[in-house]
Coordinates of C-alpha atoms in Angstrom, one line a residue:
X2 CA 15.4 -1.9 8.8
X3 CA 13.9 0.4 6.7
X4 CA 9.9 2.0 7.0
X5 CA 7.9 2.1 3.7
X6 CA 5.1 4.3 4.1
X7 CA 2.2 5.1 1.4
X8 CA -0.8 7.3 1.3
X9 CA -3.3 6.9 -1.0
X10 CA -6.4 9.2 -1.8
X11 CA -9.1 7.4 -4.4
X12 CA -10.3 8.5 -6.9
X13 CA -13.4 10.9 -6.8
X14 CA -15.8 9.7 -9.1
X15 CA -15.5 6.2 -7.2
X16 CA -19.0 5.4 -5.3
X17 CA -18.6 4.7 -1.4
X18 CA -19.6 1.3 -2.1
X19 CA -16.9 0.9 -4.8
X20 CA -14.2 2.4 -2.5
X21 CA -15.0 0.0 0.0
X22 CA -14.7 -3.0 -2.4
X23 CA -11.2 -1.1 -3.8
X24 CA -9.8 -1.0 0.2
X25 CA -10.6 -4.7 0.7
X26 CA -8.8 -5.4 -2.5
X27 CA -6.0 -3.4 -1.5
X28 CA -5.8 -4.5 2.3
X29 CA -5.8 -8.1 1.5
X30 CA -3.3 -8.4 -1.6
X31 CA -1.0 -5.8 0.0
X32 CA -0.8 -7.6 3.3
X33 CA -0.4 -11.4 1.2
X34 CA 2.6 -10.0 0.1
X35 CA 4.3 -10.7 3.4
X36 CA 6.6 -14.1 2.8
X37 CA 6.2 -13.7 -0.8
X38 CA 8.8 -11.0 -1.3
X39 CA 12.1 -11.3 0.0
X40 CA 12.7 -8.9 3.0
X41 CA 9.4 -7.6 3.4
X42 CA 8.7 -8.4 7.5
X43 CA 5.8 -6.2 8.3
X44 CA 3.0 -5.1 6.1
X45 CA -0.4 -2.7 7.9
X46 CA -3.3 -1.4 5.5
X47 CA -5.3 0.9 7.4
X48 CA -8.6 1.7 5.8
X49 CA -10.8 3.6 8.2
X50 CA -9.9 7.2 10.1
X51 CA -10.9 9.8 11.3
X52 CA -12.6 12.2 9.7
X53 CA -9.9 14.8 10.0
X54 CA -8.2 12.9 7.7
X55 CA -7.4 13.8 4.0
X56 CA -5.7 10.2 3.0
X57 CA -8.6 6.7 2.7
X58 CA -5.8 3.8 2.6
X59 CA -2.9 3.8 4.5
X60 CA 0.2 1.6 4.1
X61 CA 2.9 0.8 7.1
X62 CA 5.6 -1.6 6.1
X63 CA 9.0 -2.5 7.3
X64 CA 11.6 -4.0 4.5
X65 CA 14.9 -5.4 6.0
X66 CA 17.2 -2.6 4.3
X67 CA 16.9 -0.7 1.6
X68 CA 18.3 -2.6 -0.4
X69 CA 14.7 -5.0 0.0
X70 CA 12.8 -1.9 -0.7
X71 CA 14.3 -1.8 -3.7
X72 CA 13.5 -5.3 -4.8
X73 CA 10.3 -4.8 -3.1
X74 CA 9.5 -2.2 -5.7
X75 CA 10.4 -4.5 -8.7
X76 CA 9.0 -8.2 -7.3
X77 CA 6.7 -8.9 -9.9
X78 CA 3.9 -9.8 -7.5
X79 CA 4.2 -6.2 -5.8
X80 CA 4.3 -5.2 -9.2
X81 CA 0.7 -7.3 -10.3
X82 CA -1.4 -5.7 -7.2
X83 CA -0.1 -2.1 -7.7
X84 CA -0.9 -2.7 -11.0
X85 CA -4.4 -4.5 -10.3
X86 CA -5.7 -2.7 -7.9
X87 CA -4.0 0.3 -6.3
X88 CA -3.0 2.3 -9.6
X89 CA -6.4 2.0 -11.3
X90 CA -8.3 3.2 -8.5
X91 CA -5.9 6.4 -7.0
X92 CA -5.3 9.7 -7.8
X93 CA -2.7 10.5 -5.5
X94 CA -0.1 8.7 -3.3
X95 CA 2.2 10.2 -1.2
X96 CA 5.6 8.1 0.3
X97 CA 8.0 8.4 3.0
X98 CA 10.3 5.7 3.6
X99 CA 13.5 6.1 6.6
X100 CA 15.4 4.0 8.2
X101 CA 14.1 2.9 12.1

């Protein structure tokens, strides 16, 4: 198993109200994505934290092996919502992915 994680920060000249429709966007294709592309099991979009916090979307998925994350990165419907809605709207991401 292998842990895909993403932090995103949006972009600044975003209103609150338009980050808030951006997170929803995010949150709801990134989770659809589960049973669409082969060996993803686990997809978590966090969107609200603490004010301590530096990062406004989280993302917390498990592939089956890395060998998944890798077709997880190419699958053209990961591909069409990074594309749609998380690329447009951030200025900086920030990945770790290990094996668990």
């Amino acid at each position: 198993m292998v842990k895909h994680i993403i932090l995103w920060k949006l972009n600044d000249e975003l209103s609150t109200e338009q980050k808030k429709a951006v997170k929803t966007d995010i949150k709801k294709n990134l989770e659809a994505l589960v049973g669409v592309v082969p060996g993803l099991t686990k997809m978590n979009i966090r969107t609200e934290f603490l004010d301590s916090s530096s990062a406004d979307i989280m993302m917390d998925s498990e592939l089956e092996s890395n060998e998944a994350l890798k077709g997880y990165q190419t699958h053209p419907s990961h591909v069409h919502v990074a594309d749609t809605y998380v690329r447009p709207n951030v200025s900086v991401r920030l990945s770790m992915d290990y094996e668990i």
